[in-house]
Amino acid sequence: IPLLTWKFFSLKNPKIKIALLATILGAGSNFFDRIYNNFTTDYFILFNTSAINIADILIITGILYCAWYYQSADPQSEE
């Protein structure tokens, strides 16, 4: 979480900041659940085999957006 927070403040692109903020908030939420409850509360059951929560969705969405953005970004543009 600290590394992502440092990266968040060093970026200038607001879209990437939102994606990293979603990842940081999701990780922080799962961390808080682990500290407070000793487990994470899952809300959605997928395919009757796995469960996820809103924090997991934030983490996955943020990481996928960052990966897509850097994959499609112009290599000549410096951030």
PDB file of N, CA and C in Angstrom:
ATOM      1  N   ILE A   1       0.828  -1.191   0.000  1.00  0.00           N
ATOM      2  CA  ILE A   1       0.000   0.000   0.000  1.00  0.00           C
ATOM      3  C   ILE A   1       0.880   1.264   0.000  1.00  0.00           C
ATOM      4  N   PRO A   2       1.961   1.337   0.793  1.00  0.00           N
ATOM      5  CA  PRO A   2       2.776   2.558   0.764  1.00  0.00           C
ATOM      6  C   PRO A   2       3.398   2.848  -0.607  1.00  0.00           C
ATOM      7  N   LEU A   3       3.827   1.816  -1.315  1.00  0.00           N
ATOM      8  CA  LEU A   3       4.410   2.017  -2.644  1.00  0.00           C
ATOM      9  C   LEU A   3       3.370   2.567  -3.619  1.00  0.00           C
ATOM     10  N   LEU A   4       2.155   2.035  -3.566  1.00  0.00           N
ATOM     11  CA  LEU A   4       1.091   2.549  -4.429  1.00  0.00           C
ATOM     12  C   LEU A   4       0.732   3.986  -4.074  1.00  0.00           C
ATOM     13  N   THR A   5       0.762   4.318  -2.795  1.00  0.00           N
ATOM     14  CA  THR A   5       0.455   5.682  -2.376  1.00  0.00           C
ATOM     15  C   THR A   5       1.517   6.648  -2.876  1.00  0.00           C
ATOM     16  N   TRP A   6       2.785   6.271  -2.787  1.00  0.00           N
ATOM     17  CA  TRP A   6       3.859   7.116  -3.322  1.00  0.00           C
ATOM     18  C   TRP A   6       3.680   7.307  -4.815  1.00  0.00           C
ATOM     19  N   LYS A   7       3.381   6.235  -5.536  1.00  0.00           N
ATOM     20  CA  LYS A   7       3.178   6.325  -6.985  1.00  0.00           C
ATOM     21  C   LYS A   7       1.979   7.214  -7.294  1.00  0.00           C
ATOM     22  N   PHE A   8       0.932   7.129  -6.485  1.00  0.00           N
ATOM     23  CA  PHE A   8      -0.265   7.938  -6.688  1.00  0.00           C
ATOM     24  C   PHE A   8       0.076   9.422  -6.683  1.00  0.00           C
ATOM     25  N   PHE A   9       0.862   9.874  -5.732  1.00  0.00           N
ATOM     26  CA  PHE A   9       1.173  11.290  -5.626  1.00  0.00           C
ATOM     27  C   PHE A   9       2.203  11.749  -6.645  1.00  0.00           C
ATOM     28  N   SER A  10       2.944  10.833  -7.253  1.00  0.00           N
ATOM     29  CA  SER A  10       3.944  11.230  -8.239  1.00  0.00           C
ATOM     30  C   SER A  10       3.377  11.304  -9.657  1.00  0.00           C
ATOM     31  N   LEU A  11       2.161  10.822  -9.876  1.00  0.00           N
ATOM     32  CA  LEU A  11       1.572  10.831 -11.216  1.00  0.00           C
ATOM     33  C   LEU A  11       0.866  12.140 -11.519  1.00  0.00           C
ATOM     34  N   LYS A  12       0.803  12.471 -12.819  1.00  0.00           N
ATOM     35  CA  LYS A  12       0.104  13.668 -13.252  1.00  0.00           C
ATOM     36  C   LYS A  12      -1.211  13.350 -13.953  1.00  0.00           C
ATOM     37  N   ASN A  13      -1.354  12.151 -14.489  1.00  0.00           N
ATOM     38  CA  ASN A  13      -2.538  11.768 -15.247  1.00  0.00           C
ATOM     39  C   ASN A  13      -3.698  11.448 -14.289  1.00  0.00           C
ATOM     40  N   PRO A  14      -4.822  12.186 -14.377  1.00  0.00           N
ATOM     41  CA  PRO A  14      -5.923  11.945 -13.430  1.00  0.00           C
ATOM     42  C   PRO A  14      -6.599  10.584 -13.608  1.00  0.00           C
ATOM     43  N   LYS A  15      -6.605  10.032 -14.820  1.00  0.00           N
ATOM     44  CA  LYS A  15      -7.233   8.724 -15.023  1.00  0.00           C
ATOM     45  C   LYS A  15      -6.447   7.623 -14.317  1.00  0.00           C
ATOM     46  N   ILE A  16      -5.143   7.700 -14.388  1.00  0.00           N
ATOM     47  CA  ILE A  16      -4.314   6.713 -13.702  1.00  0.00           C
ATOM     48  C   ILE A  16      -4.402   6.918 -12.194  1.00  0.00           C
ATOM     49  N   LYS A  17      -4.513   8.165 -11.756  1.00  0.00           N
ATOM     50  CA  LYS A  17      -4.680   8.427 -10.325  1.00  0.00           C
ATOM     51  C   LYS A  17      -5.956   7.777  -9.797  1.00  0.00           C
ATOM     52  N   ILE A  18      -7.035   7.842 -10.575  1.00  0.00           N
ATOM     53  CA  ILE A  18      -8.296   7.218 -10.155  1.00  0.00           C
ATOM     54  C   ILE A  18      -8.139   5.706 -10.085  1.00  0.00           C
ATOM     55  N   ALA A  19      -7.469   5.123 -11.068  1.00  0.00           N
ATOM     56  CA  ALA A  19      -7.256   3.672 -11.067  1.00  0.00           C
ATOM     57  C   ALA A  19      -6.401   3.245  -9.884  1.00  0.00           C
ATOM     58  N   LEU A  20      -5.344   3.991  -9.603  1.00  0.00           N
ATOM     59  CA  LEU A  20      -4.503   3.656  -8.450  1.00  0.00           C
ATOM     60  C   LEU A  20      -5.236   3.901  -7.136  1.00  0.00           C
ATOM     61  N   LEU A  21      -6.058   4.941  -7.095  1.00  0.00           N
ATOM     62  CA  LEU A  21      -6.847   5.197  -5.887  1.00  0.00           C
ATOM     63  C   LEU A  21      -7.807   4.037  -5.615  1.00  0.00           C
ATOM     64  N   ALA A  22      -8.433   3.506  -6.663  1.00  0.00           N
ATOM     65  CA  ALA A  22      -9.321   2.347  -6.496  1.00  0.00           C
ATOM     66  C   ALA A  22      -8.544   1.153  -5.945  1.00  0.00           C
ATOM     67  N   THR A  23      -7.338   0.930  -6.467  1.00  0.00           N
ATOM     68  CA  THR A  23      -6.505  -0.177  -5.992  1.00  0.00           C
ATOM     69  C   THR A  23      -6.098   0.030  -4.536  1.00  0.00           C
ATOM     70  N   ILE A  24      -5.695   1.248  -4.192  1.00  0.00           N
ATOM     71  CA  ILE A  24      -5.284   1.546  -2.816  1.00  0.00           C
ATOM     72  C   ILE A  24      -6.461   1.391  -1.857  1.00  0.00           C
ATOM     73  N   LEU A  25      -7.627   1.916  -2.237  1.00  0.00           N
ATOM     74  CA  LEU A  25      -8.800   1.797  -1.364  1.00  0.00           C
ATOM     75  C   LEU A  25      -9.225   0.341  -1.187  1.00  0.00           C
ATOM     76  N   GLY A  26      -9.178  -0.439  -2.251  1.00  0.00           N
ATOM     77  CA  GLY A  26      -9.532  -1.854  -2.149  1.00  0.00           C
ATOM     78  C   GLY A  26      -8.574  -2.612  -1.244  1.00  0.00           C
ATOM     79  N   ALA A  27      -7.275  -2.356  -1.418  1.00  0.00           N
ATOM     80  CA  ALA A  27      -6.282  -3.022  -0.574  1.00  0.00           C
ATOM     81  C   ALA A  27      -6.431  -2.579   0.875  1.00  0.00           C
ATOM     82  N   GLY A  28      -6.655  -1.294   1.075  1.00  0.00           N
ATOM     83  CA  GLY A  28      -6.844  -0.788   2.439  1.00  0.00           C
ATOM     84  C   GLY A  28      -8.080  -1.368   3.096  1.00  0.00           C
ATOM     85  N   SER A  29      -9.151  -1.520   2.328  1.00  0.00           N
ATOM     86  CA  SER A  29     -10.379  -2.094   2.867  1.00  0.00           C
ATOM     87  C   SER A  29     -10.182  -3.552   3.277  1.00  0.00           C
ATOM     88  N   ASN A  30      -9.522  -4.319   2.429  1.00  0.00           N
ATOM     89  CA  ASN A  30      -9.240  -5.714   2.783  1.00  0.00           C
ATOM     90  C   ASN A  30      -8.317  -5.785   4.003  1.00  0.00           C
ATOM     91  N   PHE A  31      -7.328  -4.905   4.066  1.00  0.00           N
ATOM     92  CA  PHE A  31      -6.414  -4.868   5.207  1.00  0.00           C
ATOM     93  C   PHE A  31      -7.174  -4.538   6.493  1.00  0.00           C
ATOM     94  N   PHE A  32      -8.045  -3.537   6.420  1.00  0.00           N
ATOM     95  CA  PHE A  32      -8.848  -3.156   7.576  1.00  0.00           C
ATOM     96  C   PHE A  32      -9.737  -4.321   8.033  1.00  0.00           C
ATOM     97  N   ASP A  33     -10.381  -5.016   7.076  1.00  0.00           N
ATOM     98  CA  ASP A  33     -11.199  -6.180   7.423  1.00  0.00           C
ATOM     99  C   ASP A  33     -10.368  -7.249   8.124  1.00  0.00           C
ATOM    100  N   ARG A  34      -9.163  -7.498   7.618  1.00  0.00           N
ATOM    101  CA  ARG A  34      -8.288  -8.512   8.237  1.00  0.00           C
ATOM    102  C   ARG A  34      -7.905  -8.118   9.656  1.00  0.00           C
ATOM    103  N   ILE A  35      -7.615  -6.849   9.877  1.00  0.00           N
ATOM    104  CA  ILE A  35      -7.225  -6.397  11.217  1.00  0.00           C
ATOM    105  C   ILE A  35      -8.426  -6.408  12.159  1.00  0.00           C
ATOM    106  N   TYR A  36      -9.544  -5.876  11.705  1.00  0.00           N
ATOM    107  CA  TYR A  36     -10.711  -5.698  12.557  1.00  0.00           C
ATOM    108  C   TYR A  36     -11.481  -6.999  12.792  1.00  0.00           C
ATOM    109  N   ASN A  37     -11.701  -7.784  11.731  1.00  0.00           N
ATOM    110  CA  ASN A  37     -12.534  -8.990  11.821  1.00  0.00           C
ATOM    111  C   ASN A  37     -11.755 -10.296  11.760  1.00  0.00           C
ATOM    112  N   ASN A  38     -10.471 -10.235  11.432  1.00  0.00           N
ATOM    113  CA  ASN A  38      -9.642 -11.422  11.187  1.00  0.00           C
ATOM    114  C   ASN A  38     -10.058 -12.187   9.937  1.00  0.00           C
ATOM    115  N   PHE A  39     -10.890 -11.600   9.119  1.00  0.00           N
ATOM    116  CA  PHE A  39     -11.288 -12.175   7.829  1.00  0.00           C
ATOM    117  C   PHE A  39     -11.890 -11.060   6.989  1.00  0.00           C
ATOM    118  N   THR A  40     -12.004 -11.305   5.695  1.00  0.00           N
ATOM    119  CA  THR A  40     -12.686 -10.340   4.827  1.00  0.00           C
ATOM    120  C   THR A  40     -14.110 -10.810   4.584  1.00  0.00           C
ATOM    121  N   THR A  41     -15.015  -9.864   4.530  1.00  0.00           N
ATOM    122  CA  THR A  41     -16.418 -10.179   4.298  1.00  0.00           C
ATOM    123  C   THR A  41     -16.670 -10.221   2.798  1.00  0.00           C
ATOM    124  N   ASP A  42     -17.117 -11.366   2.311  1.00  0.00           N
ATOM    125  CA  ASP A  42     -17.394 -11.530   0.884  1.00  0.00           C
ATOM    126  C   ASP A  42     -18.884 -11.364   0.631  1.00  0.00           C
ATOM    127  N   TYR A  43     -19.197 -10.678  -0.461  1.00  0.00           N
ATOM    128  CA  TYR A  43     -20.593 -10.357  -0.759  1.00  0.00           C
ATOM    129  C   TYR A  43     -21.135 -11.064  -1.991  1.00  0.00           C
ATOM    130  N   PHE A  44     -20.263 -11.442  -2.918  1.00  0.00           N
ATOM    131  CA  PHE A  44     -20.701 -12.026  -4.182  1.00  0.00           C
ATOM    132  C   PHE A  44     -20.132 -13.425  -4.346  1.00  0.00           C
ATOM    133  N   ILE A  45     -20.997 -14.381  -4.658  1.00  0.00           N
ATOM    134  CA  ILE A  45     -20.581 -15.756  -4.920  1.00  0.00           C
ATOM    135  C   ILE A  45     -20.501 -15.933  -6.439  1.00  0.00           C
ATOM    136  N   LEU A  46     -19.353 -16.407  -6.909  1.00  0.00           N
ATOM    137  CA  LEU A  46     -19.153 -16.614  -8.343  1.00  0.00           C
ATOM    138  C   LEU A  46     -19.063 -18.100  -8.654  1.00  0.00           C
ATOM    139  N   PHE A  47     -19.897 -18.565  -9.531  1.00  0.00           N
ATOM    140  CA  PHE A  47     -19.866 -19.947 -10.031  1.00  0.00           C
ATOM    141  C   PHE A  47     -19.933 -20.987  -8.916  1.00  0.00           C
ATOM    142  N   ASN A  48     -20.528 -20.646  -7.802  1.00  0.00           N
ATOM    143  CA  ASN A  48     -20.670 -21.542  -6.652  1.00  0.00           C
ATOM    144  C   ASN A  48     -19.345 -22.080  -6.136  1.00  0.00           C
ATOM    145  N   THR A  49     -18.247 -21.416  -6.479  1.00  0.00           N
ATOM    146  CA  THR A  49     -16.948 -21.905  -6.016  1.00  0.00           C
ATOM    147  C   THR A  49     -16.121 -20.844  -5.310  1.00  0.00           C
ATOM    148  N   SER A  50     -16.309 -19.586  -5.659  1.00  0.00           N
ATOM    149  CA  SER A  50     -15.484 -18.546  -5.054  1.00  0.00           C
ATOM    150  C   SER A  50     -16.345 -17.354  -4.667  1.00  0.00           C
ATOM    151  N   ALA A  51     -15.819 -16.567  -3.770  1.00  0.00           N
ATOM    152  CA  ALA A  51     -16.537 -15.389  -3.301  1.00  0.00           C
ATOM    153  C   ALA A  51     -15.604 -14.188  -3.368  1.00  0.00           C
ATOM    154  N   ILE A  52     -16.175 -13.041  -3.705  1.00  0.00           N
ATOM    155  CA  ILE A  52     -15.396 -11.811  -3.748  1.00  0.00           C
ATOM    156  C   ILE A  52     -16.168 -10.706  -3.046  1.00  0.00           C
ATOM    157  N   ASN A  53     -15.470  -9.632  -2.734  1.00  0.00           N
ATOM    158  CA  ASN A  53     -16.127  -8.489  -2.119  1.00  0.00           C
ATOM    159  C   ASN A  53     -15.891  -7.247  -2.980  1.00  0.00           C
ATOM    160  N   ILE A  54     -16.421  -6.136  -2.548  1.00  0.00           N
ATOM    161  CA  ILE A  54     -16.311  -4.903  -3.322  1.00  0.00           C
ATOM    162  C   ILE A  54     -14.849  -4.455  -3.398  1.00  0.00           C
ATOM    163  N   ALA A  55     -14.086  -4.660  -2.345  1.00  0.00           N
ATOM    164  CA  ALA A  55     -12.670  -4.293  -2.359  1.00  0.00           C
ATOM    165  C   ALA A  55     -11.917  -5.075  -3.432  1.00  0.00           C
ATOM    166  N   ASP A  56     -12.226  -6.356  -3.587  1.00  0.00           N
ATOM    167  CA  ASP A  56     -11.593  -7.157  -4.629  1.00  0.00           C
ATOM    168  C   ASP A  56     -11.916  -6.604  -6.014  1.00  0.00           C
ATOM    169  N   ILE A  57     -13.148  -6.165  -6.205  1.00  0.00           N
ATOM    170  CA  ILE A  57     -13.549  -5.590  -7.487  1.00  0.00           C
ATOM    171  C   ILE A  57     -12.779  -4.293  -7.740  1.00  0.00           C
ATOM    172  N   LEU A  58     -12.602  -3.465  -6.714  1.00  0.00           N
ATOM    173  CA  LEU A  58     -11.821  -2.234  -6.864  1.00  0.00           C
ATOM    174  C   LEU A  58     -10.373  -2.538  -7.243  1.00  0.00           C
ATOM    175  N   ILE A  59      -9.779  -3.500  -6.588  1.00  0.00           N
ATOM    176  CA  ILE A  59      -8.386  -3.861  -6.867  1.00  0.00           C
ATOM    177  C   ILE A  59      -8.243  -4.355  -8.300  1.00  0.00           C
ATOM    178  N   ILE A  60      -9.096  -5.273  -8.694  1.00  0.00           N
ATOM    179  CA  ILE A  60      -9.012  -5.845 -10.038  1.00  0.00           C
ATOM    180  C   ILE A  60      -9.262  -4.783 -11.098  1.00  0.00           C
ATOM    181  N   THR A  61     -10.272  -3.934 -10.888  1.00  0.00           N
ATOM    182  CA  THR A  61     -10.583  -2.884 -11.859  1.00  0.00           C
ATOM    183  C   THR A  61      -9.418  -1.906 -11.991  1.00  0.00           C
ATOM    184  N   GLY A  62      -8.848  -1.476 -10.886  1.00  0.00           N
ATOM    185  CA  GLY A  62      -7.728  -0.543 -10.930  1.00  0.00           C
ATOM    186  C   GLY A  62      -6.515  -1.116 -11.632  1.00  0.00           C
ATOM    187  N   ILE A  63      -6.175  -2.363 -11.337  1.00  0.00           N
ATOM    188  CA  ILE A  63      -5.010  -2.995 -11.956  1.00  0.00           C
ATOM    189  C   ILE A  63      -5.243  -3.228 -13.438  1.00  0.00           C
ATOM    190  N   LEU A  64      -6.435  -3.690 -13.804  1.00  0.00           N
ATOM    191  CA  LEU A  64      -6.719  -3.911 -15.222  1.00  0.00           C
ATOM    192  C   LEU A  64      -6.696  -2.606 -16.014  1.00  0.00           C
ATOM    193  N   TYR A  65      -7.222  -1.528 -15.438  1.00  0.00           N
ATOM    194  CA  TYR A  65      -7.194  -0.252 -16.141  1.00  0.00           C
ATOM    195  C   TYR A  65      -5.761   0.244 -16.306  1.00  0.00           C
ATOM    196  N   CYS A  66      -4.947   0.136 -15.264  1.00  0.00           N
ATOM    197  CA  CYS A  66      -3.550   0.548 -15.371  1.00  0.00           C
ATOM    198  C   CYS A  66      -2.820  -0.274 -16.432  1.00  0.00           C
ATOM    199  N   ALA A  67      -3.040  -1.573 -16.440  1.00  0.00           N
ATOM    200  CA  ALA A  67      -2.403  -2.435 -17.439  1.00  0.00           C
ATOM    201  C   ALA A  67      -2.856  -2.060 -18.843  1.00  0.00           C
ATOM    202  N   TRP A  68      -4.146  -1.830 -19.016  1.00  0.00           N
ATOM    203  CA  TRP A  68      -4.659  -1.439 -20.337  1.00  0.00           C
ATOM    204  C   TRP A  68      -4.090  -0.092 -20.754  1.00  0.00           C
ATOM    205  N   TYR A  69      -4.038   0.860 -19.826  1.00  0.00           N
ATOM    206  CA  TYR A  69      -3.550   2.192 -20.140  1.00  0.00           C
ATOM    207  C   TYR A  69      -2.085   2.142 -20.572  1.00  0.00           C
ATOM    208  N   TYR A  70      -1.255   1.457 -19.815  1.00  0.00           N
ATOM    209  CA  TYR A  70       0.165   1.408 -20.151  1.00  0.00           C
ATOM    210  C   TYR A  70       0.431   0.547 -21.380  1.00  0.00           C
ATOM    211  N   GLN A  71      -0.438  -0.400 -21.669  1.00  0.00           N
ATOM    212  CA  GLN A  71      -0.295  -1.203 -22.880  1.00  0.00           C
ATOM    213  C   GLN A  71      -0.609  -0.371 -24.123  1.00  0.00           C
ATOM    214  N   SER A  72      -1.620   0.504 -24.010  1.00  0.00           N
ATOM    215  CA  SER A  72      -2.045   1.291 -25.174  1.00  0.00           C
ATOM    216  C   SER A  72      -1.424   2.682 -25.210  1.00  0.00           C
ATOM    217  N   ALA A  73      -0.609   3.045 -24.227  1.00  0.00           N
ATOM    218  CA  ALA A  73      -0.007   4.382 -24.182  1.00  0.00           C
ATOM    219  C   ALA A  73       1.086   4.513 -25.235  1.00  0.00           C
ATOM    220  N   ASP A  74       1.277   5.718 -25.678  1.00  0.00           N
ATOM    221  CA  ASP A  74       2.337   6.027 -26.631  1.00  0.00           C
ATOM    222  C   ASP A  74       3.684   5.943 -25.937  1.00  0.00           C
ATOM    223  N   PRO A  75       4.604   5.117 -26.428  1.00  0.00           N
ATOM    224  CA  PRO A  75       5.892   4.979 -25.738  1.00  0.00           C
ATOM    225  C   PRO A  75       6.720   6.261 -25.763  1.00  0.00           C
ATOM    226  N   GLN A  76       6.422   7.186 -26.672  1.00  0.00           N
ATOM    227  CA  GLN A  76       7.164   8.443 -26.746  1.00  0.00           C
ATOM    228  C   GLN A  76       6.739   9.426 -25.669  1.00  0.00           C
ATOM    229  N   SER A  77       5.490   9.284 -25.184  1.00  0.00           N
ATOM    230  CA  SER A  77       5.014  10.227 -24.163  1.00  0.00           C
ATOM    231  C   SER A  77       5.556   9.834 -22.800  1.00  0.00           C
ATOM    232  N   GLU A  78       6.110  10.797 -22.128  1.00  0.00           N
ATOM    233  CA  GLU A  78       6.675  10.566 -20.804  1.00  0.00           C
ATOM    234  C   GLU A  78       5.699  11.045 -19.760  1.00  0.00           C
ATOM    235  N   GLU A  79       5.480  10.283 -18.732  1.00  0.00           N
ATOM    236  CA  GLU A  79       4.498  10.641 -17.686  1.00  0.00           C
ATOM    237  C   GLU A  79       5.181  11.318 -16.546  1.00  0.00           C
TER     238      GLU A  79
END
